[in-house]
mmCIF file with all atom_site columns, C-alpha atoms in Angstrom:
data_model
loop_
_atom_site.group_PDB
_atom_site.id
_atom_site.type_symbol
_atom_site.label_atom_id
_atom_site.label_alt_id
_atom_site.label_comp_id
_atom_site.label_asym_id
_atom_site.label_entity_id
_atom_site.label_seq_id
_atom_site.pdbx_PDB_ins_code
_atom_site.Cartn_x
_atom_site.Cartn_y
_atom_site.Cartn_z
_atom_site.occupancy
_atom_site.B_iso_or_equiv
_atom_site.pdbx_formal_charge
_atom_site.auth_seq_id
_atom_site.auth_comp_id
_atom_site.auth_asym_id
_atom_site.auth_atom_id
_atom_site.pdbx_PDB_model_num
ATOM 1   C CA . MET A 1 1   ? 86.984  -5.008  5.440   1.00 69.00 ? 159 MET A CA 1
ATOM 2   C CA . SER A 1 2   ? 87.730  -3.963  2.050   1.00 85.00 ? 160 SER A CA 1
ATOM 3   C CA . ARG A 1 3   ? 85.168  -3.671  -0.594  1.00 90.00 ? 161 ARG A CA 1
ATOM 4   C CA . ALA A 1 4   ? 85.364  -7.267  -2.145  1.00 91.00 ? 162 ALA A CA 1
ATOM 5   C CA . GLY A 1 5   ? 85.499  -8.717  1.498   1.00 91.00 ? 163 GLY A CA 1
ATOM 6   C CA . LEU A 1 6   ? 81.607  -6.942  2.773   1.00 93.00 ? 164 LEU A CA 1
ATOM 7   C CA . TRP A 1 7   ? 80.299  -8.174  -1.051  1.00 94.00 ? 165 TRP A CA 1
ATOM 8   C CA . PHE A 1 8   ? 81.586  -11.932 -0.104  1.00 94.00 ? 166 PHE A CA 1
ATOM 9   C CA . LYS A 1 9   ? 80.235  -12.466 3.046   1.00 94.00 ? 167 LYS A CA 1
ATOM 10  C CA . MET A 1 10  ? 76.530  -10.136 1.673   1.00 95.00 ? 168 MET A CA 1
ATOM 11  C CA . PHE A 1 11  ? 76.029  -12.020 -1.135  1.00 95.00 ? 169 PHE A CA 1
ATOM 12  C CA . ALA A 1 12  ? 77.204  -15.362 1.097   1.00 95.00 ? 170 ALA A CA 1
ATOM 13  C CA . VAL A 1 13  ? 74.381  -14.662 3.343   1.00 95.00 ? 171 VAL A CA 1
ATOM 14  C CA . GLY A 1 14  ? 72.026  -13.707 0.766   1.00 95.00 ? 172 GLY A CA 1
ATOM 15  C CA . THR A 1 15  ? 72.758  -17.413 -0.732  1.00 94.00 ? 173 THR A CA 1
ATOM 16  C CA . VAL A 1 16  ? 71.918  -19.790 2.685   1.00 94.00 ? 174 VAL A CA 1
ATOM 17  C CA . LEU A 1 17  ? 69.149  -17.310 3.397   1.00 95.00 ? 175 LEU A CA 1
ATOM 18  C CA . CYS A 1 18  ? 67.360  -17.939 -0.361  1.00 96.00 ? 176 CYS A CA 1
ATOM 19  C CA . ILE A 1 19  ? 68.145  -21.443 -0.512  1.00 95.00 ? 177 ILE A CA 1
ATOM 20  C CA . GLY A 1 20  ? 68.599  -22.495 3.440   1.00 93.00 ? 178 GLY A CA 1
ATOM 21  C CA . GLY A 1 21  ? 65.520  -20.942 4.117   1.00 93.00 ? 179 GLY A CA 1
ATOM 22  C CA . PRO A 1 22  ? 62.981  -22.848 1.190   1.00 94.00 ? 180 PRO A CA 1
ATOM 23  C CA . ALA A 1 23  ? 65.422  -26.351 2.528   1.00 94.00 ? 181 ALA A CA 1
ATOM 24  C CA . LEU A 1 24  ? 64.504  -25.385 5.577   1.00 94.00 ? 182 LEU A CA 1
ATOM 25  C CA . VAL A 1 25  ? 60.971  -25.667 5.213   1.00 95.00 ? 183 VAL A CA 1
ATOM 26  C CA . TYR A 1 26  ? 60.636  -28.025 3.012   1.00 93.00 ? 184 TYR A CA 1
ATOM 27  C CA . TRP A 1 27  ? 62.715  -30.968 5.656   1.00 93.00 ? 185 TRP A CA 1
ATOM 28  C CA . VAL A 1 28  ? 60.112  -29.895 8.516   1.00 94.00 ? 186 VAL A CA 1
ATOM 29  C CA . SER A 1 29  ? 57.313  -29.965 6.696   1.00 94.00 ? 187 SER A CA 1
ATOM 30  C CA . PRO A 1 30  ? 55.082  -33.518 6.566   1.00 93.00 ? 188 PRO A CA 1
ATOM 31  C CA . THR A 1 31  ? 54.205  -35.209 3.851   1.00 91.00 ? 189 THR A CA 1
ATOM 32  C CA . GLU A 1 32  ? 50.319  -35.379 3.701   1.00 88.00 ? 190 GLU A CA 1
ATOM 33  C CA . GLU A 1 33  ? 51.191  -39.455 3.948   1.00 89.00 ? 191 GLU A CA 1
ATOM 34  C CA . GLU A 1 34  ? 52.571  -38.270 7.287   1.00 90.00 ? 192 GLU A CA 1
ATOM 35  C CA . LEU A 1 35  ? 49.531  -36.542 8.101   1.00 89.00 ? 193 LEU A CA 1
ATOM 36  C CA . PHE A 1 36  ? 47.258  -39.637 7.442   1.00 87.00 ? 194 PHE A CA 1
ATOM 37  C CA . LYS A 1 37  ? 49.009  -41.405 9.588   1.00 89.00 ? 195 LYS A CA 1
ATOM 38  C CA . ARG A 1 38  ? 48.557  -39.476 12.951  1.00 89.00 ? 196 ARG A CA 1
ATOM 39  C CA . TYR A 1 39  ? 45.606  -39.135 12.284  1.00 88.00 ? 197 TYR A CA 1
ATOM 40  C CA . ASN A 1 40  ? 42.776  -41.382 14.075  1.00 90.00 ? 198 ASN A CA 1
ATOM 41  C CA . PRO A 1 41  ? 42.176  -44.331 12.648  1.00 90.00 ? 199 PRO A CA 1
ATOM 42  C CA . ALA A 1 42  ? 38.219  -42.928 12.954  1.00 91.00 ? 200 ALA A CA 1
ATOM 43  C CA . LEU A 1 43  ? 38.998  -39.979 10.664  1.00 88.00 ? 201 LEU A CA 1
ATOM 44  C CA . GLN A 1 44  ? 41.457  -41.412 8.359   1.00 89.00 ? 202 GLN A CA 1
ATOM 45  C CA . GLN A 1 45  ? 38.509  -44.348 8.021   1.00 90.00 ? 203 GLN A CA 1
ATOM 46  C CA . LYS A 1 46  ? 36.616  -41.057 7.130   1.00 90.00 ? 204 LYS A CA 1
ATOM 47  C CA . SER A 1 47  ? 38.622  -39.192 5.594   1.00 87.00 ? 205 SER A CA 1
ATOM 48  C CA . LEU A 1 48  ? 39.616  -42.527 2.802   1.00 88.00 ? 206 LEU A CA 1
ATOM 49  C CA . GLU A 1 49  ? 35.538  -42.783 3.108   1.00 91.00 ? 207 GLU A CA 1
ATOM 50  C CA . ASN A 1 50  ? 35.364  -38.672 1.308   1.00 92.00 ? 208 ASN A CA 1
ATOM 51  C CA . ARG A 1 51  ? 38.333  -39.171 -0.635  1.00 91.00 ? 209 ARG A CA 1
ATOM 52  C CA . HIS A 1 52  ? 36.659  -40.407 -4.355  1.00 92.00 ? 210 HIS A CA 1
ATOM 53  C CA . GLY A 1 53  ? 34.252  -37.316 -3.854  1.00 93.00 ? 211 GLY A CA 1
ATOM 54  C CA . ARG A 1 54  ? 36.191  -35.475 -3.062  1.00 94.00 ? 212 ARG A CA 1
ATOM 55  C CA . GLN A 1 55  ? 38.757  -36.213 -6.081  1.00 95.00 ? 213 GLN A CA 1
ATOM 56  C CA . GLN A 1 56  ? 35.887  -35.912 -7.852  1.00 96.00 ? 214 GLN A CA 1
ATOM 57  C CA . GLU A 1 57  ? 35.022  -32.538 -6.959  1.00 95.00 ? 215 GLU A CA 1
ATOM 58  C CA . PHE A 1 58  ? 38.360  -31.209 -7.901  1.00 95.00 ? 216 PHE A CA 1
ATOM 59  C CA . ASP A 1 59  ? 38.104  -32.912 -10.896 1.00 96.00 ? 217 ASP A CA 1
ATOM 60  C CA . ASP A 1 60  ? 35.193  -31.695 -11.856 1.00 94.00 ? 218 ASP A CA 1
ATOM 61  C CA . PHE A 1 61  ? 36.558  -27.706 -10.982 1.00 92.00 ? 219 PHE A CA 1
ATOM 62  C CA . VAL A 1 62  ? 39.934  -28.425 -12.878 1.00 94.00 ? 220 VAL A CA 1
ATOM 63  C CA . CYS A 1 63  ? 37.183  -29.252 -15.716 1.00 94.00 ? 221 CYS A CA 1
ATOM 64  C CA . LYS A 1 64  ? 35.662  -25.613 -15.166 1.00 91.00 ? 222 LYS A CA 1
ATOM 65  C CA . LEU A 1 65  ? 38.182  -23.677 -14.917 1.00 90.00 ? 223 LEU A CA 1
ATOM 66  C CA . LYS A 1 66  ? 40.523  -25.826 -18.936 1.00 91.00 ? 224 LYS A CA 1
ATOM 67  C CA . GLU A 1 67  ? 36.299  -24.500 -19.914 1.00 89.00 ? 225 GLU A CA 1
ATOM 68  C CA . TYR A 1 68  ? 36.521  -20.836 -18.900 1.00 89.00 ? 226 TYR A CA 1
ATOM 69  C CA . SER A 1 69  ? 39.634  -20.368 -19.370 1.00 88.00 ? 227 SER A CA 1
ATOM 70  C CA . LYS A 1 70  ? 39.101  -20.973 -23.082 1.00 89.00 ? 228 LYS A CA 1
ATOM 71  C CA . SER A 1 71  ? 36.846  -17.291 -23.900 1.00 86.00 ? 229 SER A CA 1
ATOM 72  C CA . SER A 1 72  ? 38.869  -13.921 -23.988 1.00 89.00 ? 230 SER A CA 1
ATOM 73  C CA . LYS A 1 73  ? 37.226  -12.591 -21.361 1.00 90.00 ? 231 LYS A CA 1
ATOM 74  C CA . PRO A 1 74  ? 38.461  -13.103 -17.901 1.00 91.00 ? 232 PRO A CA 1
ATOM 75  C CA . ILE A 1 75  ? 37.729  -15.862 -14.961 1.00 88.00 ? 233 ILE A CA 1
ATOM 76  C CA . TRP A 1 76  ? 35.180  -14.805 -12.781 1.00 90.00 ? 234 TRP A CA 1
ATOM 77  C CA . THR A 1 77  ? 33.091  -13.340 -15.656 1.00 92.00 ? 235 THR A CA 1
ATOM 78  C CA . VAL A 1 78  ? 33.186  -16.134 -17.392 1.00 90.00 ? 236 VAL A CA 1
ATOM 79  C CA . ARG A 1 79  ? 31.989  -18.326 -14.218 1.00 90.00 ? 237 ARG A CA 1
ATOM 80  C CA . ALA A 1 80  ? 29.444  -15.127 -13.094 1.00 92.00 ? 238 ALA A CA 1
ATOM 81  C CA . GLU A 1 81  ? 27.637  -15.680 -16.129 1.00 92.00 ? 239 GLU A CA 1
ATOM 82  C CA . ASP A 1 82  ? 28.230  -19.542 -16.235 1.00 91.00 ? 240 ASP A CA 1
ATOM 83  C CA . ASP A 1 83  ? 26.525  -19.259 -12.269 1.00 92.00 ? 241 ASP A CA 1
ATOM 84  C CA . ALA A 1 84  ? 23.550  -16.884 -13.518 1.00 95.00 ? 242 ALA A CA 1
ATOM 85  C CA . ARG A 1 85  ? 22.343  -19.413 -15.627 1.00 94.00 ? 243 ARG A CA 1
ATOM 86  C CA . THR A 1 86  ? 22.475  -22.795 -14.111 1.00 94.00 ? 244 THR A CA 1
ATOM 87  C CA . LYS A 1 87  ? 20.544  -20.684 -11.654 1.00 96.00 ? 245 LYS A CA 1
ATOM 88  C CA . ALA A 1 88  ? 18.493  -19.464 -14.218 1.00 96.00 ? 246 ALA A CA 1
ATOM 89  C CA . LYS A 1 89  ? 17.934  -23.620 -15.312 1.00 96.00 ? 247 LYS A CA 1
ATOM 90  C CA . ALA A 1 90  ? 17.693  -24.560 -12.052 1.00 96.00 ? 248 ALA A CA 1
ATOM 91  C CA . ALA A 1 91  ? 14.521  -22.574 -11.156 1.00 96.00 ? 249 ALA A CA 1
ATOM 92  C CA . GLU A 1 92  ? 13.021  -23.174 -14.510 1.00 96.00 ? 250 GLU A CA 1
ATOM 93  C CA . GLU A 1 93  ? 12.967  -26.754 -13.303 1.00 96.00 ? 251 GLU A CA 1
ATOM 94  C CA . LYS A 1 94  ? 12.237  -25.693 -10.461 1.00 97.00 ? 252 LYS A CA 1
ATOM 95  C CA . GLN A 1 95  ? 8.332   -25.116 -11.859 1.00 97.00 ? 253 GLN A CA 1
ATOM 96  C CA . ARG A 1 96  ? 8.439   -27.298 -13.772 1.00 96.00 ? 254 ARG A CA 1
ATOM 97  C CA . VAL A 1 97  ? 8.445   -29.299 -11.175 1.00 96.00 ? 255 VAL A CA 1
ATOM 98  C CA . ALA A 1 98  ? 5.882   -26.757 -9.397  1.00 96.00 ? 256 ALA A CA 1
ATOM 99  C CA . ALA A 1 99  ? 3.561   -27.006 -12.278 1.00 96.00 ? 257 ALA A CA 1
ATOM 100 C CA . GLU A 1 100 ? 4.016   -30.863 -13.179 1.00 96.00 ? 258 GLU A CA 1
ATOM 101 C CA . ILE A 1 101 ? 2.626   -31.333 -8.706  1.00 96.00 ? 259 ILE A CA 1
ATOM 102 C CA . GLN A 1 102 ? 0.315   -28.423 -9.622  1.00 95.00 ? 260 GLN A CA 1
ATOM 103 C CA . LYS A 1 103 ? -0.537  -30.674 -12.221 1.00 94.00 ? 261 LYS A CA 1
ATOM 104 C CA . ARG A 1 104 ? -1.197  -33.929 -10.708 1.00 93.00 ? 262 ARG A CA 1
ATOM 105 C CA . ARG A 1 105 ? -2.916  -32.293 -7.909  1.00 92.00 ? 263 ARG A CA 1
ATOM 106 C CA . GLU A 1 106 ? -5.790  -31.420 -10.803 1.00 91.00 ? 264 GLU A CA 1
ATOM 107 C CA . GLU A 1 107 ? -6.137  -34.612 -12.084 1.00 90.00 ? 265 GLU A CA 1
ATOM 108 C CA . ILE A 1 108 ? -5.991  -36.053 -8.435  1.00 88.00 ? 266 ILE A CA 1
ATOM 109 C CA . LYS A 1 109 ? -9.287  -33.418 -7.434  1.00 86.00 ? 267 LYS A CA 1
ATOM 110 C CA . ARG A 1 110 ? -11.076 -33.935 -10.724 1.00 84.00 ? 268 ARG A CA 1
ATOM 111 C CA . HIS A 1 111 ? -10.337 -38.539 -10.266 1.00 82.00 ? 269 HIS A CA 1
ATOM 112 C CA . SER A 1 112 ? -11.887 -37.773 -6.713  1.00 80.00 ? 270 SER A CA 1
ATOM 113 C CA . MET A 1 113 ? -14.520 -36.113 -7.889  1.00 78.00 ? 271 MET A CA 1
ATOM 114 C CA . LYS A 1 114 ? -15.678 -38.525 -10.557 1.00 72.00 ? 272 LYS A CA 1
ATOM 115 C CA . VAL A 1 115 ? -15.305 -41.475 -8.247  1.00 65.00 ? 273 VAL A CA 1
ATOM 116 C CA . GLU A 1 116 ? -17.800 -39.347 -5.710  1.00 61.00 ? 274 GLU A CA 1
#
């Protein structure tokens, strides 16, 4: 076989593999609707009930990523800083609630001692 024929054959095989492989995967893969139709009715109902929550979580995730990407730092660094801030706020809130509960207990104690 001549060199030109060999090159043509290799080019044709490469084209078939590069175009045909992804086309085959696209043709064989089911769509989301087809997968949803295969669910049993209980799973379909559960999926429909949870859909809004999952969409909201995804939207929040995307908004956070957009916010993180505005920084000049890497996204994972900004996320770690944001997580630390969130944990600190949660700890402060927990301490505030604990102090409020302790204050209420003391008020109840004082009130119960006055009544006696």
